[in-house]
Amino acid sequence: MNRFITLFLGVFLAIAAILPASAADTYAVDTQGRHYYAGFQISHLGFSIMHGRFDELDGSIQYDAANPSASKVSVVIQAASFNSNNPKRDGHLKSPDFFNVGEFPEITFVSTKVEPGANGTAKITGDLTMVGVTKSITLDARLIQVGANPFTKAATAAWSARGTIKRSDFDIKYGLPAIGDDVTLLLDIEALKQ
Amino acid sequence: MSDLLIHPAFQSAVLPFAVALCAAAVLGFSSPVTARYAGLAVVAGFLAAYVSTFGLPPLLPKTSGQKIFAIAVLATIGSLLFDGHRTMAVGLHLALISILWIGWRKIMAAPSLDHLSALLIVAGAAVALLGTERDGNDDDVDKAVPFLIVSLGVAGIAFIGASTSIAQNAGALSAALGGLLILNWPKRRFGFGLLARWVPLIVLSALSAQIVFFTSAPAWTLVLLLPAFYVERRVTSTSALKRPVLIALCAAVPTGTAFAAAWFAASSNLSGGY
């Protein structure tokens, strides 16, 4: 019997040794707890900074702690969930003038390259697709924390990302230049290990 | 000055009117041959307004808004090709293609109310076409008057549906028609051919499809615009001074009704003034 167990362990260890180490952990955006924020800031007629957000999104992150450059991010935002705390303005921004949600219901971001920096920061380059136009953009991201949720004990990780785009690059040109062209993107995500 | 150039009233009213007026004057007064194509002035005014508002669209348009530019150009080519050959079926097919091109994402998604909507817009285009084409007089300038008024109605309904860009396009079409018509009033100077009717018909069909598929406007109110295309034959006056005015006034009744219905139907969800 002992000989059998020794043989089994030997085979197991041999197989484990030749297989690559588990590369990345997969995290899914905490949609149930809605621990996320996807929003933007844009100049309103040169006066105030208008803030808008999308209330519905989903996505996943393949996080490789040992080799962060191998990590991947994918986010899908429901454009119709746009909310700027003004129903009239929301209706206009959902119309073909801007996000055109009837024609293009989803906004997606899929990373293509992750360049790790110091202290948990990284530059995440990826394809942002909005109103039918796909452009490569780069977000400045920061890993906030990885660990067990103190209440649920679920393995959790959180990131924050910021970036700037020109809306005209996505053919959203209505109201230019009165309504600004530069748009600051804000993405904060808490995700649960799968 | 730059503030003026980006003002919606300039982009969708003053500019298309002025461009159409100048283009119509050049085409209309140069020679009898060019006068036949004075309807091109409508296209020139409309496209100038489009470019001023949105810039040039990509060669392969992706959004319904970008397709409007291409549809106006293609409708112009179709009208030029079939000018002199009265084929209502061709005009209707062009309208059908433009409607399907605008709304195919919604139409293909699943069998739904959108299919019925598409059919209704096509039927509306057919009704408008029958109303303006039936008597065979291609050069009757008065036939363009209902399009001028109905375009304003479409603009109003689009605005209520929270899309200023569609409203501006429809307004620009109306203004461009105005630039051409004003040179024929009170004296009729040159005919329009198919251009001044088919291009507005096809562009209005496409704009209506945008409203129905992609805005929150009460789309059923567009149906109330259709009687405007039939008032022209009911106006018995032959006076070059009075007849276009009477047609415009009569067409304004169903147009005003449609706008009022849209206003009351969406009064809690109006987009303006935020």
GROMACS .gro file of C-alpha atoms in nm:
model
  468
    1MET     CA    1   0.000   0.000   0.000
    2ASN     CA    2   0.278   0.240   0.101
    3ARG     CA    3   0.455   0.158  -0.221
    4PHE     CA    4   0.134   0.244  -0.413
    5ILE     CA    5   0.096   0.581  -0.237
    6THR     CA    6   0.462   0.663  -0.299
    7LEU     CA    7   0.422   0.578  -0.667
    8PHE     CA    8   0.103   0.790  -0.692
    9LEU     CA    9   0.268   1.092  -0.529
   10GLY     CA   10   0.571   1.050  -0.750
   11VAL     CA   11   0.362   1.050  -1.065
   12PHE     CA   12   0.157   1.347  -0.940
   13LEU     CA   13   0.467   1.553  -0.861
   14ALA     CA   14   0.623   1.464  -1.194
   15ILE     CA   15   0.312   1.582  -1.381
   16ALA     CA   16   0.294   1.900  -1.171
   17ALA     CA   17   0.657   1.973  -1.248
   18ILE     CA   18   0.619   1.957  -1.625
   19LEU     CA   19   0.295   2.160  -1.638
   20PRO     CA   20   0.329   2.543  -1.642
   21ALA     CA   21   0.240   2.716  -1.321
   22SER     CA   22  -0.119   2.843  -1.308
   23ALA     CA   23  -0.077   3.170  -1.499
   24ALA     CA   24  -0.354   3.401  -1.393
   25ASP     CA   25  -0.652   3.421  -1.165
   26THR     CA   26  -0.980   3.515  -1.324
   27TYR     CA   27  -1.185   3.782  -1.154
   28ALA     CA   28  -1.538   3.886  -1.251
   29VAL     CA   29  -1.674   4.235  -1.189
   30ASP     CA   30  -1.890   4.240  -0.876
   31THR     CA   31  -2.215   4.313  -1.056
   32GLN     CA   32  -2.430   4.184  -0.773
   33GLY     CA   33  -2.288   4.423  -0.518
   34ARG     CA   34  -2.246   4.687  -0.790
   35HIS     CA   35  -1.901   4.769  -0.667
   36TYR     CA   36  -1.802   4.948  -0.981
   37TYR     CA   37  -1.811   5.287  -1.146
   38ALA     CA   38  -1.775   5.371  -1.514
   39GLY     CA   39  -1.803   5.738  -1.587
   40PHE     CA   40  -1.662   6.033  -1.770
   41GLN     CA   41  -1.606   6.405  -1.741
   42ILE     CA   42  -1.645   6.659  -2.019
   43SER     CA   43  -1.646   7.036  -2.048
   44HIS     CA   44  -1.993   7.188  -2.070
   45LEU     CA   45  -1.975   7.495  -2.294
   46GLY     CA   46  -1.644   7.587  -2.136
   47PHE     CA   47  -1.806   7.644  -1.798
   48SER     CA   48  -1.854   7.347  -1.572
   49ILE     CA   49  -1.726   6.991  -1.586
   50MET     CA   50  -2.018   6.762  -1.659
   51HIS     CA   51  -2.009   6.417  -1.502
   52GLY     CA   52  -2.185   6.118  -1.650
   53ARG     CA   53  -2.184   5.751  -1.558
   54PHE     CA   54  -2.303   5.414  -1.685
   55ASP     CA   55  -2.497   5.213  -1.430
   56GLU     CA   56  -2.474   4.873  -1.600
   57LEU     CA   57  -2.148   4.702  -1.685
   58ASP     CA   58  -1.989   4.360  -1.672
   59GLY     CA   59  -1.645   4.227  -1.731
   60SER     CA   60  -1.356   4.012  -1.626
   61ILE     CA   61  -0.992   4.050  -1.537
   62GLN     CA   62  -0.731   3.780  -1.573
   63TYR     CA   63  -0.481   3.892  -1.315
   64ASP     CA   64  -0.137   3.739  -1.309
   65ALA     CA   65   0.027   3.859  -0.988
   66ALA     CA   66   0.361   3.700  -1.076
   67ASN     CA   67   0.367   3.842  -1.426
   68PRO     CA   68   0.130   4.140  -1.445
   69SER     CA   69   0.211   4.203  -1.810
   70ALA     CA   70   0.026   3.879  -1.888
   71SER     CA   71  -0.293   4.014  -1.729
   72LYS     CA   72  -0.601   4.085  -1.942
   73VAL     CA   73  -0.906   4.306  -1.902
   74SER     CA   74  -1.243   4.295  -2.073
   75VAL     CA   75  -1.533   4.527  -1.990
   76VAL     CA   76  -1.877   4.560  -2.149
   77ILE     CA   77  -2.085   4.867  -2.068
   78GLN     CA   78  -2.455   4.895  -2.144
   79ALA     CA   79  -2.476   5.236  -2.313
   80ALA     CA   80  -2.848   5.272  -2.238
   81SER     CA   81  -2.768   5.279  -1.865
   82PHE     CA   82  -2.622   5.628  -1.902
   83ASN     CA   83  -2.708   5.854  -1.613
   84SER     CA   84  -2.615   6.219  -1.565
   85ASN     CA   85  -2.868   6.299  -1.296
   86ASN     CA   86  -3.088   6.481  -1.548
   87PRO     CA   87  -3.344   6.271  -1.743
   88LYS     CA   88  -3.370   6.528  -2.025
   89ARG     CA   89  -2.996   6.537  -2.075
   90ASP     CA   90  -2.983   6.157  -2.047
   91GLY     CA   91  -3.236   6.130  -2.330
   92HIS     CA   92  -3.028   6.357  -2.550
   93LEU     CA   93  -2.700   6.180  -2.478
   94LYS     CA   94  -2.858   5.841  -2.552
   95SER     CA   95  -2.989   5.969  -2.887
   96PRO     CA   96  -2.808   5.945  -3.223
   97ASP     CA   97  -2.647   6.281  -3.140
   98PHE     CA   98  -2.409   6.116  -2.895
   99PHE     CA   99  -2.403   5.754  -2.768
  100ASN     CA  100  -2.669   5.636  -3.014
  101VAL     CA  101  -2.773   5.356  -2.778
  102GLY     CA  102  -3.051   5.227  -3.003
  103GLU     CA  103  -2.802   5.149  -3.273
  104PHE     CA  104  -2.498   5.067  -3.062
  105PRO     CA  105  -2.615   4.931  -2.727
  106GLU     CA  106  -2.272   4.828  -2.595
  107ILE     CA  107  -1.945   5.004  -2.524
  108THR     CA  108  -1.656   4.761  -2.488
  109PHE     CA  109  -1.295   4.773  -2.378
  110VAL     CA  110  -1.061   4.480  -2.441
  111SER     CA  111  -0.701   4.509  -2.334
  112THR     CA  112  -0.422   4.430  -2.576
  113LYS     CA  113  -0.117   4.515  -2.365
  114VAL     CA  114  -0.042   4.566  -1.998
  115GLU     CA  115   0.278   4.747  -1.902
  116PRO     CA  116   0.339   4.719  -1.528
  117GLY     CA  117   0.479   5.019  -1.344
  118ALA     CA  118   0.586   5.082  -0.987
  119ASN     CA  119   0.369   5.031  -0.681
  120GLY     CA  120   0.087   4.839  -0.848
  121THR     CA  121   0.042   5.082  -1.133
  122ALA     CA  122   0.019   4.984  -1.498
  123LYS     CA  123  -0.052   5.127  -1.836
  124ILE     CA  124  -0.330   4.924  -1.995
  125THR     CA  125  -0.361   4.962  -2.368
  126GLY     CA  126  -0.671   4.824  -2.529
  127ASP     CA  127  -0.941   4.858  -2.791
  128LEU     CA  128  -1.229   5.083  -2.693
  129THR     CA  129  -1.534   5.033  -2.914
  130MET     CA  130  -1.804   5.297  -2.904
  131VAL     CA  131  -2.077   5.384  -3.158
  132GLY     CA  132  -1.927   5.141  -3.404
  133VAL     CA  133  -1.575   5.283  -3.393
  134THR     CA  134  -1.282   5.095  -3.239
  135LYS     CA  135  -0.973   5.286  -3.128
  136SER     CA  136  -0.672   5.189  -2.925
  137ILE     CA  137  -0.650   5.385  -2.601
  138THR     CA  138  -0.427   5.369  -2.296
  139LEU     CA  139  -0.553   5.382  -1.940
  140ASP     CA  140  -0.344   5.459  -1.633
  141ALA     CA  141  -0.444   5.185  -1.393
  142ARG     CA  142  -0.369   5.115  -1.030
  143LEU     CA  143  -0.420   4.797  -0.834
  144ILE     CA  144  -0.584   4.905  -0.512
  145GLN     CA  145  -0.595   4.582  -0.315
  146VAL     CA  146  -0.604   4.205  -0.350
  147GLY     CA  147  -0.723   3.986  -0.065
  148ALA     CA  148  -1.014   3.836   0.117
  149ASN     CA  149  -1.321   4.047   0.176
  150PRO     CA  150  -1.331   4.087   0.555
  151PHE     CA  151  -1.704   4.016   0.566
  152THR     CA  152  -1.774   3.759   0.295
  153LYS     CA  153  -1.422   3.612   0.292
  154ALA     CA  154  -1.446   3.605  -0.090
  155ALA     CA  155  -1.118   3.655  -0.274
  156THR     CA  156  -1.145   4.007  -0.407
  157ALA     CA  157  -0.937   4.253  -0.606
  158ALA     CA  158  -0.994   4.613  -0.702
  159TRP     CA  159  -0.851   4.840  -0.966
  160SER     CA  160  -0.892   5.201  -1.064
  161ALA     CA  161  -0.820   5.334  -1.414
  162ARG     CA  162  -0.819   5.676  -1.575
  163GLY     CA  163  -0.768   5.789  -1.932
  164THR     CA  164  -0.843   6.061  -2.182
  165ILE     CA  165  -0.992   6.029  -2.529
  166LYS     CA  166  -1.117   6.265  -2.796
  167ARG     CA  167  -1.482   6.195  -2.871
  168SER     CA  168  -1.431   6.311  -3.228
  169ASP     CA  169  -1.203   6.008  -3.274
  170PHE     CA  170  -1.518   5.800  -3.228
  171ASP     CA  171  -1.719   6.015  -3.470
  172ILE     CA  172  -1.920   6.166  -3.184
  173LYS     CA  173  -1.895   6.516  -3.324
  174TYR     CA  174  -2.227   6.670  -3.237
  175GLY     CA  175  -2.195   6.997  -3.048
  176LEU     CA  176  -1.824   7.042  -3.115
  177PRO     CA  177  -1.651   7.259  -3.010
  178ALA     CA  178  -1.905   7.409  -2.769
  179ILE     CA  179  -1.924   7.080  -2.584
  180GLY     CA  180  -1.569   6.965  -2.528
  181ASP     CA  181  -1.382   6.715  -2.739
  182ASP     CA  182  -1.156   6.587  -2.460
  183VAL     CA  183  -1.325   6.330  -2.241
  184THR     CA  184  -1.177   6.197  -1.918
  185LEU     CA  185  -1.266   5.834  -1.855
  186LEU     CA  186  -1.299   5.690  -1.507
  187LEU     CA  187  -1.325   5.319  -1.438
  188ASP     CA  188  -1.326   5.171  -1.086
  189ILE     CA  189  -1.382   4.802  -1.050
  190GLU     CA  190  -1.407   4.557  -0.763
  191ALA     CA  191  -1.397   4.199  -0.886
  192LEU     CA  192  -1.446   3.857  -0.729
  193LYS     CA  193  -1.214   3.564  -0.793
  194GLN     CA  194  -1.384   3.290  -0.989
  195MET     CA  195  -1.808   8.508  -3.578
  196SER     CA  196  -1.702   8.154  -3.490
  197ASP     CA  197  -1.986   8.136  -3.236
  198LEU     CA  198  -2.228   8.221  -3.514
  199LEU     CA  199  -2.093   7.950  -3.744
  200ILE     CA  200  -2.156   7.677  -3.487
  201HIS     CA  201  -2.498   7.804  -3.384
  202PRO     CA  202  -2.766   7.544  -3.470
  203ALA     CA  203  -2.993   7.811  -3.622
  204PHE     CA  204  -2.717   7.915  -3.860
  205GLN     CA  205  -2.616   7.558  -3.944
  206SER     CA  206  -2.966   7.425  -4.008
  207ALA     CA  207  -3.152   7.732  -4.136
  208VAL     CA  208  -2.942   8.025  -4.262
  209LEU     CA  209  -2.664   7.824  -4.426
  210PRO     CA  210  -2.877   7.571  -4.621
  211PHE     CA  211  -3.116   7.847  -4.728
  212ALA     CA  212  -2.834   8.070  -4.852
  213VAL     CA  213  -2.645   7.790  -5.027
  214ALA     CA  214  -2.961   7.661  -5.196
  215LEU     CA  215  -3.062   8.011  -5.298
  216CYS     CA  216  -2.724   8.083  -5.456
  217ALA     CA  217  -2.700   7.742  -5.623
  218ALA     CA  218  -3.056   7.769  -5.758
  219ALA     CA  219  -2.982   8.117  -5.893
  220VAL     CA  220  -2.669   7.997  -6.070
  221LEU     CA  221  -2.834   7.686  -6.213
  222GLY     CA  222  -3.170   7.844  -6.283
  223PHE     CA  223  -3.055   8.157  -6.459
  224SER     CA  224  -2.750   8.025  -6.646
  225SER     CA  225  -2.923   7.835  -6.923
  226PRO     CA  226  -3.236   7.629  -6.990
  227VAL     CA  227  -3.026   7.312  -6.964
  228THR     CA  228  -2.887   7.389  -6.618
  229ALA     CA  229  -3.225   7.524  -6.507
  230ARG     CA  230  -3.364   7.175  -6.545
  231TYR     CA  231  -3.128   7.067  -6.266
  232ALA     CA  232  -3.204   7.354  -6.032
  233GLY     CA  233  -3.323   7.091  -5.784
  234LEU     CA  234  -2.955   7.022  -5.719
  235ALA     CA  235  -2.964   7.339  -5.511
  236VAL     CA  236  -3.165   7.152  -5.247
  237VAL     CA  237  -2.897   6.886  -5.224
  238ALA     CA  238  -2.622   7.150  -5.211
  239GLY     CA  239  -2.794   7.336  -4.927
  240PHE     CA  240  -2.865   7.019  -4.732
  241LEU     CA  241  -2.515   6.876  -4.767
  242ALA     CA  242  -2.354   7.210  -4.678
  243ALA     CA  243  -2.557   7.216  -4.357
  244TYR     CA  244  -2.467   6.855  -4.284
  245VAL     CA  245  -2.094   6.914  -4.325
  246SER     CA  246  -2.113   7.234  -4.121
  247THR     CA  247  -2.285   7.049  -3.836
  248PHE     CA  248  -2.120   6.707  -3.835
  249GLY     CA  249  -1.817   6.732  -4.063
  250LEU     CA  250  -1.762   6.499  -4.356
  251PRO     CA  251  -1.869   6.144  -4.276
  252PRO     CA  252  -1.638   5.850  -4.351
  253LEU     CA  253  -1.660   5.696  -4.694
  254LEU     CA  254  -1.814   5.383  -4.545
  255PRO     CA  255  -2.070   5.517  -4.299
  256LYS     CA  256  -2.127   5.321  -3.979
  257THR     CA  257  -2.393   5.514  -3.791
  258SER     CA  258  -2.739   5.603  -3.912
  259GLY     CA  259  -2.646   5.972  -3.891
  260GLN     CA  260  -2.350   5.921  -4.125
  261LYS     CA  261  -2.572   5.726  -4.364
  262ILE     CA  262  -2.800   6.028  -4.408
  263PHE     CA  263  -2.524   6.207  -4.602
  264ALA     CA  264  -2.472   5.906  -4.830
  265ILE     CA  265  -2.848   5.862  -4.876
  266ALA     CA  266  -2.883   6.224  -4.989
  267VAL     CA  267  -2.604   6.175  -5.243
  268LEU     CA  268  -2.741   5.842  -5.368
  269ALA     CA  269  -3.094   5.984  -5.391
  270THR     CA  270  -2.954   6.265  -5.602
  271ILE     CA  271  -2.781   6.023  -5.837
  272GLY     CA  272  -3.099   5.813  -5.860
  273SER     CA  273  -3.309   6.120  -5.933
  274LEU     CA  274  -3.070   6.234  -6.206
  275LEU     CA  275  -3.064   5.889  -6.363
  276PHE     CA  276  -3.442   5.859  -6.369
  277ASP     CA  277  -3.523   6.221  -6.443
  278GLY     CA  278  -3.765   6.228  -6.733
  279HIS     CA  279  -3.872   5.870  -6.672
  280ARG     CA  280  -4.163   5.885  -6.432
  281THR     CA  281  -4.121   5.567  -6.234
  282MET     CA  282  -4.275   5.589  -5.892
  283ALA     CA  283  -4.164   5.234  -5.821
  284VAL     CA  284  -3.799   5.339  -5.844
  285GLY     CA  285  -3.852   5.626  -5.600
  286LEU     CA  286  -4.026   5.391  -5.361
  287HIS     CA  287  -3.750   5.134  -5.389
  288LEU     CA  288  -3.489   5.399  -5.312
  289ALA     CA  289  -3.690   5.503  -5.006
  290LEU     CA  290  -3.725   5.138  -4.900
  291ILE     CA  291  -3.351   5.076  -4.935
  292SER     CA  292  -3.266   5.386  -4.733
  293ILE     CA  293  -3.510   5.285  -4.456
  294LEU     CA  294  -3.369   4.932  -4.439
  295TRP     CA  295  -3.012   5.062  -4.442
  296ILE     CA  296  -3.086   5.298  -4.154
  297GLY     CA  297  -3.268   5.044  -3.939
  298TRP     CA  298  -3.118   4.707  -4.029
  299ARG     CA  299  -2.953   4.661  -3.689
  300LYS     CA  300  -3.290   4.685  -3.519
  301ILE     CA  301  -3.479   4.500  -3.789
  302MET     CA  302  -3.234   4.208  -3.790
  303ALA     CA  303  -3.221   4.181  -3.413
  304ALA     CA  304  -3.541   3.983  -3.367
  305PRO     CA  305  -3.897   3.981  -3.493
  306SER     CA  306  -4.044   4.272  -3.310
  307LEU     CA  307  -4.237   4.593  -3.332
  308ASP     CA  308  -3.945   4.730  -3.536
  309HIS     CA  309  -4.053   4.520  -3.835
  310LEU     CA  310  -4.398   4.673  -3.825
  311SER     CA  311  -4.242   5.017  -3.786
  312ALA     CA  312  -4.026   4.963  -4.095
  313LEU     CA  313  -4.331   4.858  -4.295
  314LEU     CA  314  -4.522   5.162  -4.177
  315ILE     CA  315  -4.245   5.400  -4.281
  316VAL     CA  316  -4.229   5.239  -4.624
  317ALA     CA  317  -4.606   5.267  -4.649
  318GLY     CA  318  -4.579   5.631  -4.546
  319ALA     CA  319  -4.321   5.694  -4.817
  320ALA     CA  320  -4.552   5.528  -5.068
  321VAL     CA  321  -4.842   5.745  -4.958
  322ALA     CA  322  -4.627   6.057  -4.990
  323LEU     CA  323  -4.503   5.947  -5.330
  324LEU     CA  324  -4.854   5.881  -5.459
  325GLY     CA  325  -4.964   6.215  -5.326
  326THR     CA  326  -4.694   6.407  -5.510
  327GLU     CA  327  -4.638   6.206  -5.828
  328ARG     CA  328  -4.979   6.095  -5.950
  329ASP     CA  329  -5.071   6.360  -6.204
  330GLY     CA  330  -4.752   6.333  -6.409
  331ASN     CA  331  -4.651   6.699  -6.407
  332ASP     CA  332  -4.284   6.670  -6.314
  333ASP     CA  333  -4.208   7.040  -6.327
  334ASP     CA  334  -4.482   7.170  -6.101
  335VAL     CA  335  -4.281   7.363  -5.844
  336ASP     CA  336  -4.572   7.370  -5.601
  337LYS     CA  337  -4.527   6.999  -5.535
  338ALA     CA  338  -4.214   7.076  -5.336
  339VAL     CA  339  -4.405   7.300  -5.093
  340PRO     CA  340  -4.551   7.015  -4.882
  341PHE     CA  341  -4.200   6.875  -4.839
  342LEU     CA  342  -4.085   7.209  -4.699
  343ILE     CA  343  -4.362   7.206  -4.439
  344VAL     CA  344  -4.343   6.835  -4.356
  345SER     CA  345  -3.966   6.865  -4.304
  346LEU     CA  346  -4.038   7.118  -4.032
  347GLY     CA  347  -4.279   6.871  -3.873
  348VAL     CA  348  -4.019   6.594  -3.882
  349ALA     CA  349  -3.770   6.837  -3.727
  350GLY     CA  350  -4.012   6.915  -3.445
  351ILE     CA  351  -4.091   6.550  -3.374
  352ALA     CA  352  -3.720   6.461  -3.379
  353PHE     CA  353  -3.649   6.740  -3.132
  354ILE     CA  354  -3.921   6.611  -2.904
  355GLY     CA  355  -3.759   6.269  -2.938
  356ALA     CA  356  -3.437   6.411  -2.793
  357SER     CA  357  -3.235   6.411  -3.113
  358THR     CA  358  -3.122   6.756  -3.209
  359SER     CA  359  -2.907   6.621  -3.492
  360ILE     CA  360  -3.206   6.465  -3.672
  361ALA     CA  361  -3.403   6.783  -3.609
  362GLN     CA  362  -3.121   6.989  -3.758
  363ASN     CA  363  -3.103   6.767  -4.066
  364ALA     CA  364  -3.478   6.793  -4.123
  365GLY     CA  365  -3.466   7.168  -4.062
  366ALA     CA  366  -3.179   7.200  -4.309
  367LEU     CA  367  -3.380   7.014  -4.571
  368SER     CA  368  -3.671   7.252  -4.520
  369ALA     CA  369  -3.447   7.557  -4.541
  370ALA     CA  370  -3.276   7.426  -4.856
  371LEU     CA  371  -3.617   7.373  -5.018
  372GLY     CA  372  -3.703   7.727  -4.912
  373GLY     CA  373  -3.394   7.862  -5.087
  374LEU     CA  374  -3.507   7.702  -5.411
  375LEU     CA  375  -3.876   7.783  -5.378
  376ILE     CA  376  -3.826   8.149  -5.298
  377LEU     CA  377  -3.676   8.201  -5.645
  378ASN     CA  378  -4.000   8.062  -5.791
  379TRP     CA  379  -4.226   8.286  -5.595
  380PRO     CA  380  -4.422   8.491  -5.675
  381LYS     CA  381  -4.310   8.423  -6.032
  382ARG     CA  382  -4.250   8.064  -6.146
  383ARG     CA  383  -3.914   8.065  -6.317
  384PHE     CA  384  -3.791   7.709  -6.361
  385GLY     CA  385  -3.906   7.354  -6.294
  386PHE     CA  386  -3.754   7.106  -6.055
  387GLY     CA  387  -3.753   6.770  -6.224
  388LEU     CA  388  -3.748   6.474  -5.989
  389LEU     CA  389  -3.466   6.613  -5.776
  390ALA     CA  390  -3.669   6.849  -5.562
  391ARG     CA  391  -3.920   6.579  -5.475
  392TRP     CA  392  -3.734   6.250  -5.463
  393VAL     CA  393  -3.438   6.375  -5.262
  394PRO     CA  394  -3.661   6.525  -4.989
  395LEU     CA  395  -3.884   6.216  -4.995
  396ILE     CA  396  -3.596   5.973  -4.957
  397VAL     CA  397  -3.409   6.183  -4.702
  398LEU     CA  398  -3.729   6.233  -4.500
  399SER     CA  399  -3.794   5.858  -4.511
  400ALA     CA  400  -3.444   5.796  -4.376
  401LEU     CA  401  -3.480   6.062  -4.105
  402SER     CA  402  -3.817   5.914  -4.008
  403ALA     CA  403  -3.653   5.572  -3.980
  404GLN     CA  404  -3.392   5.725  -3.749
  405ILE     CA  405  -3.667   5.875  -3.535
  406VAL     CA  406  -3.863   5.550  -3.520
  407PHE     CA  407  -3.572   5.317  -3.450
  408PHE     CA  408  -3.333   5.522  -3.242
  409THR     CA  409  -3.512   5.799  -3.054
  410SER     CA  410  -3.773   5.825  -2.783
  411ALA     CA  411  -4.010   6.030  -3.001
  412PRO     CA  412  -4.373   5.915  -3.022
  413ALA     CA  413  -4.320   5.772  -3.370
  414TRP     CA  414  -4.690   5.724  -3.446
  415THR     CA  415  -4.725   6.102  -3.475
  416LEU     CA  416  -4.528   6.086  -3.802
  417VAL     CA  417  -4.836   5.928  -3.962
  418LEU     CA  418  -5.028   6.248  -3.896
  419LEU     CA  419  -4.795   6.429  -4.138
  420LEU     CA  420  -4.905   6.228  -4.441
  421PRO     CA  421  -5.221   6.425  -4.533
  422ALA     CA  422  -4.991   6.721  -4.601
  423PHE     CA  423  -4.882   6.552  -4.924
  424TYR     CA  424  -5.241   6.559  -5.053
  425VAL     CA  425  -5.336   6.920  -4.993
  426GLU     CA  426  -5.168   7.046  -5.310
  427ARG     CA  427  -5.430   6.889  -5.538
  428ARG     CA  428  -5.708   7.035  -5.325
  429VAL     CA  429  -5.592   7.392  -5.373
  430THR     CA  430  -5.778   7.518  -5.677
  431SER     CA  431  -5.614   7.859  -5.705
  432THR     CA  432  -5.385   7.893  -6.007
  433SER     CA  433  -5.234   8.223  -5.898
  434ALA     CA  434  -4.854   8.198  -5.883
  435LEU     CA  435  -4.866   8.433  -5.586
  436LYS     CA  436  -5.139   8.267  -5.383
  437ARG     CA  437  -5.119   7.899  -5.468
  438PRO     CA  438  -4.785   7.812  -5.298
  439VAL     CA  439  -4.889   8.010  -4.990
  440LEU     CA  440  -5.224   7.832  -4.972
  441ILE     CA  441  -5.055   7.494  -5.014
  442ALA     CA  442  -4.810   7.580  -4.736
  443LEU     CA  443  -5.091   7.692  -4.506
  444CYS     CA  444  -5.299   7.381  -4.576
  445ALA     CA  445  -4.996   7.154  -4.527
  446ALA     CA  446  -4.924   7.331  -4.201
  447VAL     CA  447  -5.251   7.202  -4.054
  448PRO     CA  448  -5.162   6.829  -4.044
  449THR     CA  449  -4.800   6.921  -3.967
  450GLY     CA  450  -4.904   7.134  -3.672
  451THR     CA  451  -5.139   6.858  -3.558
  452ALA     CA  452  -4.858   6.602  -3.570
  453PHE     CA  453  -4.624   6.829  -3.377
  454ALA     CA  454  -4.888   6.906  -3.114
  455ALA     CA  455  -4.966   6.536  -3.076
  456ALA     CA  456  -4.597   6.456  -3.032
  457TRP     CA  457  -4.562   6.739  -2.783
  458PHE     CA  458  -4.850   6.620  -2.566
  459ALA     CA  459  -4.752   6.254  -2.601
  460ALA     CA  460  -4.403   6.325  -2.475
  461SER     CA  461  -4.461   6.628  -2.257
  462SER     CA  462  -4.305   6.463  -1.954
  463ASN     CA  463  -3.995   6.363  -2.147
  464LEU     CA  464  -3.904   6.667  -2.356
  465SER     CA  465  -3.535   6.699  -2.416
  466GLY     CA  466  -3.490   7.072  -2.451
  467GLY     CA  467  -3.374   7.319  -2.191
  468TYR     CA  468  -3.142   7.117  -1.974
   0.00000   0.00000   0.00000
